[in-house]
mmCIF file of C-alpha atoms in Angstrom:
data_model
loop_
_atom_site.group_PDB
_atom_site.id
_atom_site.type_symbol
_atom_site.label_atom_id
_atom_site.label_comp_id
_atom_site.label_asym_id
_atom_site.label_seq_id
_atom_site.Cartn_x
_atom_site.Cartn_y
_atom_site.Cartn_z
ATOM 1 C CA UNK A 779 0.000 0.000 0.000
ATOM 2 C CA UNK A 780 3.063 1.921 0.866
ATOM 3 C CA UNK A 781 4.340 1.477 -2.170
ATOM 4 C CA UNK A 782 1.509 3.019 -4.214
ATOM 5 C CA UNK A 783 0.822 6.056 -2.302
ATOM 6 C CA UNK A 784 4.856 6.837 -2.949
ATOM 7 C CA UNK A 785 4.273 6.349 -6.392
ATOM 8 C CA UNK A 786 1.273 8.724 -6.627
ATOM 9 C CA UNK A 787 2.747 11.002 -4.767
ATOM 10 C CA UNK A 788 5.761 10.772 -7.126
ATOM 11 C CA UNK A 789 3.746 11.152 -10.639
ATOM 12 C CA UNK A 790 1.857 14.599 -8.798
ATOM 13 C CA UNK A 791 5.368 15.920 -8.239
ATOM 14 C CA UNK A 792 6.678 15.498 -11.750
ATOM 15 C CA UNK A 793 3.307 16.096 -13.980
ATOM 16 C CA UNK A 794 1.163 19.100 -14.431
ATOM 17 C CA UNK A 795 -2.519 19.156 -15.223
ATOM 18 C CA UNK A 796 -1.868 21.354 -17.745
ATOM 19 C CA UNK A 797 0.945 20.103 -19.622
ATOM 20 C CA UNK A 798 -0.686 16.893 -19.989
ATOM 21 C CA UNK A 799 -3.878 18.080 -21.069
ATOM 22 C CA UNK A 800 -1.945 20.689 -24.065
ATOM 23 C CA UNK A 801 -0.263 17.275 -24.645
ATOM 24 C CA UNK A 802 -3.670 15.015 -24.733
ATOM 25 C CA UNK A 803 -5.376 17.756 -26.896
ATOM 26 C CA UNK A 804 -2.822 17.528 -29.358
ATOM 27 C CA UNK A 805 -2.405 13.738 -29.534
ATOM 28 C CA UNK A 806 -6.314 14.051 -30.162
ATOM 29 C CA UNK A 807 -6.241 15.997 -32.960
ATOM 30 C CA UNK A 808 -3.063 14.648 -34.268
ATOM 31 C CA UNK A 809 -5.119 11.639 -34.264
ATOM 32 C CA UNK A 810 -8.650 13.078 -35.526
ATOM 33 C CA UNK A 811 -6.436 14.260 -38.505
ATOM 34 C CA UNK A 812 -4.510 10.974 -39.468
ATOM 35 C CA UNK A 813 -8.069 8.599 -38.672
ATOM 36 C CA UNK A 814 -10.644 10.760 -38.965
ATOM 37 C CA UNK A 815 -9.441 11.971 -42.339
ATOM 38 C CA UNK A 816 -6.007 10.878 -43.644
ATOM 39 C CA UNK A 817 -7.326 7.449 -43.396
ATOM 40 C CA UNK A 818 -10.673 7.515 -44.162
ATOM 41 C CA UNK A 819 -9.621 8.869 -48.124
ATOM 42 C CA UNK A 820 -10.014 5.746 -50.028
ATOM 43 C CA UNK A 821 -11.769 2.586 -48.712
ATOM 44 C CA UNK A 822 -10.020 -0.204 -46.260
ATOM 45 C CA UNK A 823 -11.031 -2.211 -43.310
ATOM 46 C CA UNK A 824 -13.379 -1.210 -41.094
ATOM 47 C CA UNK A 825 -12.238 -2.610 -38.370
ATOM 48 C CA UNK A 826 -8.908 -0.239 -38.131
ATOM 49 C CA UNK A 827 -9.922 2.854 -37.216
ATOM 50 C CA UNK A 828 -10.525 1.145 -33.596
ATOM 51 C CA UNK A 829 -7.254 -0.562 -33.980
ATOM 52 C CA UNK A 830 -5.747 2.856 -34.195
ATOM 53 C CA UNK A 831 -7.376 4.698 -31.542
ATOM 54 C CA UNK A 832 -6.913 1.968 -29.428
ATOM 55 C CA UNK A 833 -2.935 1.381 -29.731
ATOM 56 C CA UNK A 834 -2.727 5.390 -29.637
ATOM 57 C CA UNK A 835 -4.279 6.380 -26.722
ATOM 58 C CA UNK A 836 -3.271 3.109 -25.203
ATOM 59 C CA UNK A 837 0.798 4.135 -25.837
ATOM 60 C CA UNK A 838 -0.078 7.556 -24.737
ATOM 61 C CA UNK A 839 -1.178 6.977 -21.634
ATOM 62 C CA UNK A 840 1.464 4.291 -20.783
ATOM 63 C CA UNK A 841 4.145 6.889 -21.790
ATOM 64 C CA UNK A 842 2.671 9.859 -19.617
ATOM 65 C CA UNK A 843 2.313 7.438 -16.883
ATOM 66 C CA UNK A 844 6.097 6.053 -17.166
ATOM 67 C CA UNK A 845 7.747 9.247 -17.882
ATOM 68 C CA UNK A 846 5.831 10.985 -15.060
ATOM 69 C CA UNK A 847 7.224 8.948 -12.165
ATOM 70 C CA UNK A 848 10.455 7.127 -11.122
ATOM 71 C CA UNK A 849 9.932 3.700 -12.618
ATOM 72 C CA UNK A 850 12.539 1.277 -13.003
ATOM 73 C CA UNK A 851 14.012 0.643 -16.481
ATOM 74 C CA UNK A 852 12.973 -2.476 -16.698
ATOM 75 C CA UNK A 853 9.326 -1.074 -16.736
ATOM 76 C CA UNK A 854 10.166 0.989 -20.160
ATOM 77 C CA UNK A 855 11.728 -1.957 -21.728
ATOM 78 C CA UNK A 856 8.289 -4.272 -20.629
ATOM 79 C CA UNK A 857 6.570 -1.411 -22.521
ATOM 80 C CA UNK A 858 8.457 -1.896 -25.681
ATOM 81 C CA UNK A 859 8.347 -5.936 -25.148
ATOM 82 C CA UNK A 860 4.574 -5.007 -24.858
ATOM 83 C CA UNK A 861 4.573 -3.644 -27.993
ATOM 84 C CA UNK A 862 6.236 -6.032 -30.038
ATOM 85 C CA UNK A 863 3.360 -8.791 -29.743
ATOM 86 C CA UNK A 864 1.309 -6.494 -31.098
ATOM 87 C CA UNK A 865 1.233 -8.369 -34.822
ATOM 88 C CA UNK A 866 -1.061 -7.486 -37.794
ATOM 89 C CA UNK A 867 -1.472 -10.472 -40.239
ATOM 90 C CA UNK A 868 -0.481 -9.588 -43.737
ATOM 91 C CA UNK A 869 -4.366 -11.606 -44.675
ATOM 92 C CA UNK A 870 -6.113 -9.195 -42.808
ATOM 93 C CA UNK A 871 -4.347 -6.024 -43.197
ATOM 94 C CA UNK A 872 -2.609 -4.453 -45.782
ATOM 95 C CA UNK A 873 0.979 -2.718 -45.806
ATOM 96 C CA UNK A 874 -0.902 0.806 -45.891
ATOM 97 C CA UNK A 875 -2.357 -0.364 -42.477
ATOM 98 C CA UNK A 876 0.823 -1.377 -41.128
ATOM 99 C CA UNK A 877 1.766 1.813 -42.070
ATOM 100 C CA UNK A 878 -0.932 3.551 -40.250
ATOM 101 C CA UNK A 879 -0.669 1.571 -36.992
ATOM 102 C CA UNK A 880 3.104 2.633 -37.088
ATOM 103 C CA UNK A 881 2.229 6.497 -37.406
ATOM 104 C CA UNK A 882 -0.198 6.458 -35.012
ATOM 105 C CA UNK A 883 2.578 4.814 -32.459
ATOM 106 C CA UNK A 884 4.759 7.245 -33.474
ATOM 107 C CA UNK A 885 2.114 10.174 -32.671
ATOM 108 C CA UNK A 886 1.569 8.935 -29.162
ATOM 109 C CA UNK A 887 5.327 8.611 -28.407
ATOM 110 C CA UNK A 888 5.750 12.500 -29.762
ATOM 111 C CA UNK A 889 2.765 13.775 -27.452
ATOM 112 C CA UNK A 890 3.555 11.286 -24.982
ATOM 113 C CA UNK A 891 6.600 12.832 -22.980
ATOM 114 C CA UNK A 892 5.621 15.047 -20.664
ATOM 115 C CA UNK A 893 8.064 18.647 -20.123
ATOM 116 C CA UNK A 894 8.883 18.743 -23.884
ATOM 117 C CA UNK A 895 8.275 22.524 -25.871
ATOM 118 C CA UNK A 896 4.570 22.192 -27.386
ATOM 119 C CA UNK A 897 6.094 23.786 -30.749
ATOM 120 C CA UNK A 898 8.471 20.545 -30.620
ATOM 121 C CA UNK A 899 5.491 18.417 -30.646
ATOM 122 C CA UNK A 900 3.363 20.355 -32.434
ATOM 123 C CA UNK A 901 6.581 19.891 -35.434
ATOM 124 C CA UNK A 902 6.943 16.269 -35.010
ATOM 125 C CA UNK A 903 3.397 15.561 -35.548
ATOM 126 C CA UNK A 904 2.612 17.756 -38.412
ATOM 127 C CA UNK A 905 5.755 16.442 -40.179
ATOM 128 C CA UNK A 906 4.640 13.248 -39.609
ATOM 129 C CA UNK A 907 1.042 13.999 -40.600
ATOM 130 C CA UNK A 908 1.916 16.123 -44.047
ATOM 131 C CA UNK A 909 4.472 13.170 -44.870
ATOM 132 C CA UNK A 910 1.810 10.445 -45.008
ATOM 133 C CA UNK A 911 -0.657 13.182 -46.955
ATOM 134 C CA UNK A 912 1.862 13.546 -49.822
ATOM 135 C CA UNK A 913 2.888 9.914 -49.856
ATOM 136 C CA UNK A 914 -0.928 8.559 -49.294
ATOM 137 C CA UNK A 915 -1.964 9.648 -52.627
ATOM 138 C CA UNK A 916 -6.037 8.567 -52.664
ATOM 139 C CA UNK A 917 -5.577 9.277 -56.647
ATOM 140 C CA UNK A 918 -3.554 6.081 -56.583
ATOM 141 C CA UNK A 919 -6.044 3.431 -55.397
ATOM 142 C CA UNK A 920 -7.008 0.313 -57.275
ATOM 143 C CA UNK A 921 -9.881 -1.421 -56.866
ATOM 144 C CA UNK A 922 -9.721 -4.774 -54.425
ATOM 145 C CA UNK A 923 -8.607 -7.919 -55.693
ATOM 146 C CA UNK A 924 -8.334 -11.614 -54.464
ATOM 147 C CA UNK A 925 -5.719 -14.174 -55.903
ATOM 148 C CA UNK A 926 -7.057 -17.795 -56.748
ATOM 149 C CA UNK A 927 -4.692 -20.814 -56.456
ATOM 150 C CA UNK A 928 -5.774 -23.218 -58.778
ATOM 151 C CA UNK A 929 -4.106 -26.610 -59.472
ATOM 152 C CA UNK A 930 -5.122 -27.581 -63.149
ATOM 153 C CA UNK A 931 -5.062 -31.381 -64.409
ATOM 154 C CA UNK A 932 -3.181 -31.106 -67.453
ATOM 155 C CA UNK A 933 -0.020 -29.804 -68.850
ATOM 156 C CA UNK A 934 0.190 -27.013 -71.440
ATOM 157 C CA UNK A 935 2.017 -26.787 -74.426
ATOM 158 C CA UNK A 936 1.571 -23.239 -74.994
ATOM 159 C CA UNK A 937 1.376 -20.954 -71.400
ATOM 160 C CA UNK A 938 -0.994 -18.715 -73.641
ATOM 161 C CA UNK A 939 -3.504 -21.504 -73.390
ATOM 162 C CA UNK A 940 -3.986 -21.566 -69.763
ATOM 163 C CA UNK A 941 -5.927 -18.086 -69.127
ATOM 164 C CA UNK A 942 -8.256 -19.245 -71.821
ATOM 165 C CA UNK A 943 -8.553 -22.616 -69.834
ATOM 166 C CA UNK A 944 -8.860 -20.547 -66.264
ATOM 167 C CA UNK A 945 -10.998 -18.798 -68.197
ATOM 168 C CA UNK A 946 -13.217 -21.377 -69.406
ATOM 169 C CA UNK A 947 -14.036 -22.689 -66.009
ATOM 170 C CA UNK A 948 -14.263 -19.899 -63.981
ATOM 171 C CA UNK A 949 -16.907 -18.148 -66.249
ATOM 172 C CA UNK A 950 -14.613 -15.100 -66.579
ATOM 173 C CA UNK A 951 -10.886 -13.712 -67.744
ATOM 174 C CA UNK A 952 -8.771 -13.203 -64.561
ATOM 175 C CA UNK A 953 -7.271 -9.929 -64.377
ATOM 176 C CA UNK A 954 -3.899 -11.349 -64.252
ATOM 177 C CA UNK A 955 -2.244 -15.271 -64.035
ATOM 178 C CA UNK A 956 1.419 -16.218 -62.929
ATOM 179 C CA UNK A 957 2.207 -20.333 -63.320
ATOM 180 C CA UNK A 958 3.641 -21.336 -59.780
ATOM 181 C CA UNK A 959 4.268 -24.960 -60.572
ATOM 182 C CA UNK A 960 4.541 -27.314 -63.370
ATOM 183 C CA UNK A 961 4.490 -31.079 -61.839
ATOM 184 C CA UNK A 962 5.156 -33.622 -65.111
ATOM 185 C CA UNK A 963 5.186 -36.470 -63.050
ATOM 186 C CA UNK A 964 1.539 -36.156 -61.967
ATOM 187 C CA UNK A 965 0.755 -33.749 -64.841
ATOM 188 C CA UNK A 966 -0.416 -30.980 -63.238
ATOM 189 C CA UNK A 967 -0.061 -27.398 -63.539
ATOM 190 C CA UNK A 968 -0.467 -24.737 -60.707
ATOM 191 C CA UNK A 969 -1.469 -21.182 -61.414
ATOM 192 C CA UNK A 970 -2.782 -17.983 -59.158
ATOM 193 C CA UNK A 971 -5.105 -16.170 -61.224
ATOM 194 C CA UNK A 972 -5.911 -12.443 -59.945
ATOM 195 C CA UNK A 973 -9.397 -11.323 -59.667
ATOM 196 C CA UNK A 974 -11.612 -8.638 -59.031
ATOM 197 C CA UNK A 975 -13.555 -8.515 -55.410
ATOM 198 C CA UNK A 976 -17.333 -8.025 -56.206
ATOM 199 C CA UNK A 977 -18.846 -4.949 -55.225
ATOM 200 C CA UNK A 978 -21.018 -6.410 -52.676
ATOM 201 C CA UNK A 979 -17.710 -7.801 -50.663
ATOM 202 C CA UNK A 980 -15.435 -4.484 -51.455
ATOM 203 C CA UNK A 981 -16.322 -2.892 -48.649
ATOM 204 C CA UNK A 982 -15.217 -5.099 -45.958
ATOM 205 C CA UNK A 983 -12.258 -6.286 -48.547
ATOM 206 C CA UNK A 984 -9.635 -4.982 -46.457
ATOM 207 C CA UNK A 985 -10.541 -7.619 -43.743
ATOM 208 C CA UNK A 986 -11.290 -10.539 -45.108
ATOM 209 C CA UNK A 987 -8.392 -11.132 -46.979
ATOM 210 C CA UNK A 988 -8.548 -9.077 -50.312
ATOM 211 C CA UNK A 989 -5.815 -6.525 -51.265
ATOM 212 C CA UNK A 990 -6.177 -3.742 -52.031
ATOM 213 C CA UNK A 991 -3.046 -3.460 -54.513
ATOM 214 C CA UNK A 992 -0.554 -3.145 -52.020
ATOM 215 C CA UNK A 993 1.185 -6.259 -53.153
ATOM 216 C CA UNK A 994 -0.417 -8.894 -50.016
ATOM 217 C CA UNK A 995 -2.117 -11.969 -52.123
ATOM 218 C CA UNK A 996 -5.482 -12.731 -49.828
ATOM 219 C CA UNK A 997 -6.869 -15.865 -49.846
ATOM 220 C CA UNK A 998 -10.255 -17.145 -50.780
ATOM 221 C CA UNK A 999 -12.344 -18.995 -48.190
ATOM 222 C CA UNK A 1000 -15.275 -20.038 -49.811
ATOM 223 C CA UNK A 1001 -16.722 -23.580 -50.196
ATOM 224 C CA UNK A 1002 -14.633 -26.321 -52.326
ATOM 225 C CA UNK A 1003 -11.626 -24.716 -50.963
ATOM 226 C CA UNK A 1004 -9.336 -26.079 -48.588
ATOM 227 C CA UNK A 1005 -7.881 -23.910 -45.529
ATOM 228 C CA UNK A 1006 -4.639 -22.640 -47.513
ATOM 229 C CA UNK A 1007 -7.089 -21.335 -50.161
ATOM 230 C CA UNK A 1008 -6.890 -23.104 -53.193
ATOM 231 C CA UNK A 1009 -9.186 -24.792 -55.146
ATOM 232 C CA UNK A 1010 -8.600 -28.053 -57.419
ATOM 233 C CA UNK A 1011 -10.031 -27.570 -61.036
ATOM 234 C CA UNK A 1012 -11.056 -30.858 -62.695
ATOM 235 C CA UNK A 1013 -11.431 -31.806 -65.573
ATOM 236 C CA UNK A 1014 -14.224 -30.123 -68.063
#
């Protein structure tokens, strides 16, 4: 009990109401900015936006609660050990929303520190914030895909023949095709074939495993498909 009362005592003495409330109102609209509009420009999961808040005002108040009192060292480097199991799967996020989740870490770390010159802070975060609005061009976004793995029974002569044969038995030209494997012992070839998400499923692309053109491959989980996605194409 001792111990806890010290440690209050010890966070009044080093902290003032005011600095951390210039430095909460600016990690709030640091982060109003970058969710509220940076993100929100073209479409992605809709999940995120909590994922965001969440790990920002989470590392905020951790850091104005560390750096506010005498904790141990150890306690800083539990807060970065913390930190690192926080993992986003490449399936259900894209590399724009790792990208995100790192700027909105580094936001809370910048307002985080208490006793630091608001026009320091103020700096940091609008670098921060104009760098991702010039390099987050919304001009730039393509339209969600999802990659099919297909493994097809025969062998082909002529690699042109094979989108017409995807083709054929999907009902529809894929977007793009790229041969993984050619097996001539069991004669069978296997190809990912790009397609386009339906509109009914773009919205809530970003998580559940479509792309949207940042390079991940998601996965399709519908019926007649095993658990690593792909689907086995007989014969016609």
């Amino acid at each position: 009990m001792d111990t806890w009362v010290l440690a209050a005592k010890s966070i009044t003495q080093h902290i003032s109401p005011t600095d951390l409330v210039t430095r909460g109102g600016l990690d709030v609209i640091a982060l109003l900015i970058l969710v509220g509009w940076l993100y929100r420009r073209r479409p992605s999961a809709p999940a995120m936006p909590l994922v965001l808040v969440a790990l920002n005002t989470g590392l905020f108040a951790a850091m104005s609660t560390i750096s506010a009192g005498k904790f141990p060292a150890g306690v800083g480097f539990g807060l970065f050990g913390i930190l690192s199991l926080v993992r986003l799967r490449s399936a259900a996020f894209t590399l724009r929303d790792v990208a995100y989740t790192f700027v909105a870490l580094v936001v809370a770390l910048c307002t985080g520190l208490p006793q630091r010159d608001t026009w320091l802070v103020v700096a940091l975060d609008a670098v921060v914030l104009v760098a991702v609005l010039l390099v987050d061009d919304p001009r730039g976004y393509r339209p969600p895909t999802r990659t099919v793995r297909l493994t097809l029974d025969r062998i082909y002569d002529d690699p042109a023949l094979i989108a017409g044969d995807v083709a054929f038995r999907f009902g529809r030209a894929p977007l793009s095709l790229v041969v993984d494997e050619v097996d001539y012992v069991r004669e069978t070839t296997r190809v990912s074939a790009r397609y386009p998400v339906p509109a009914d499923e773009a919205g809530t692309a970003g998580g559940e495993g479509a792309t949207g053109g940042e390079g991940a491959d998601g996965q399709d989980g519908s019926d007649g498909r095993d658990s690593g996605g792909r689907e086995r194409a007989g014969a016609v």
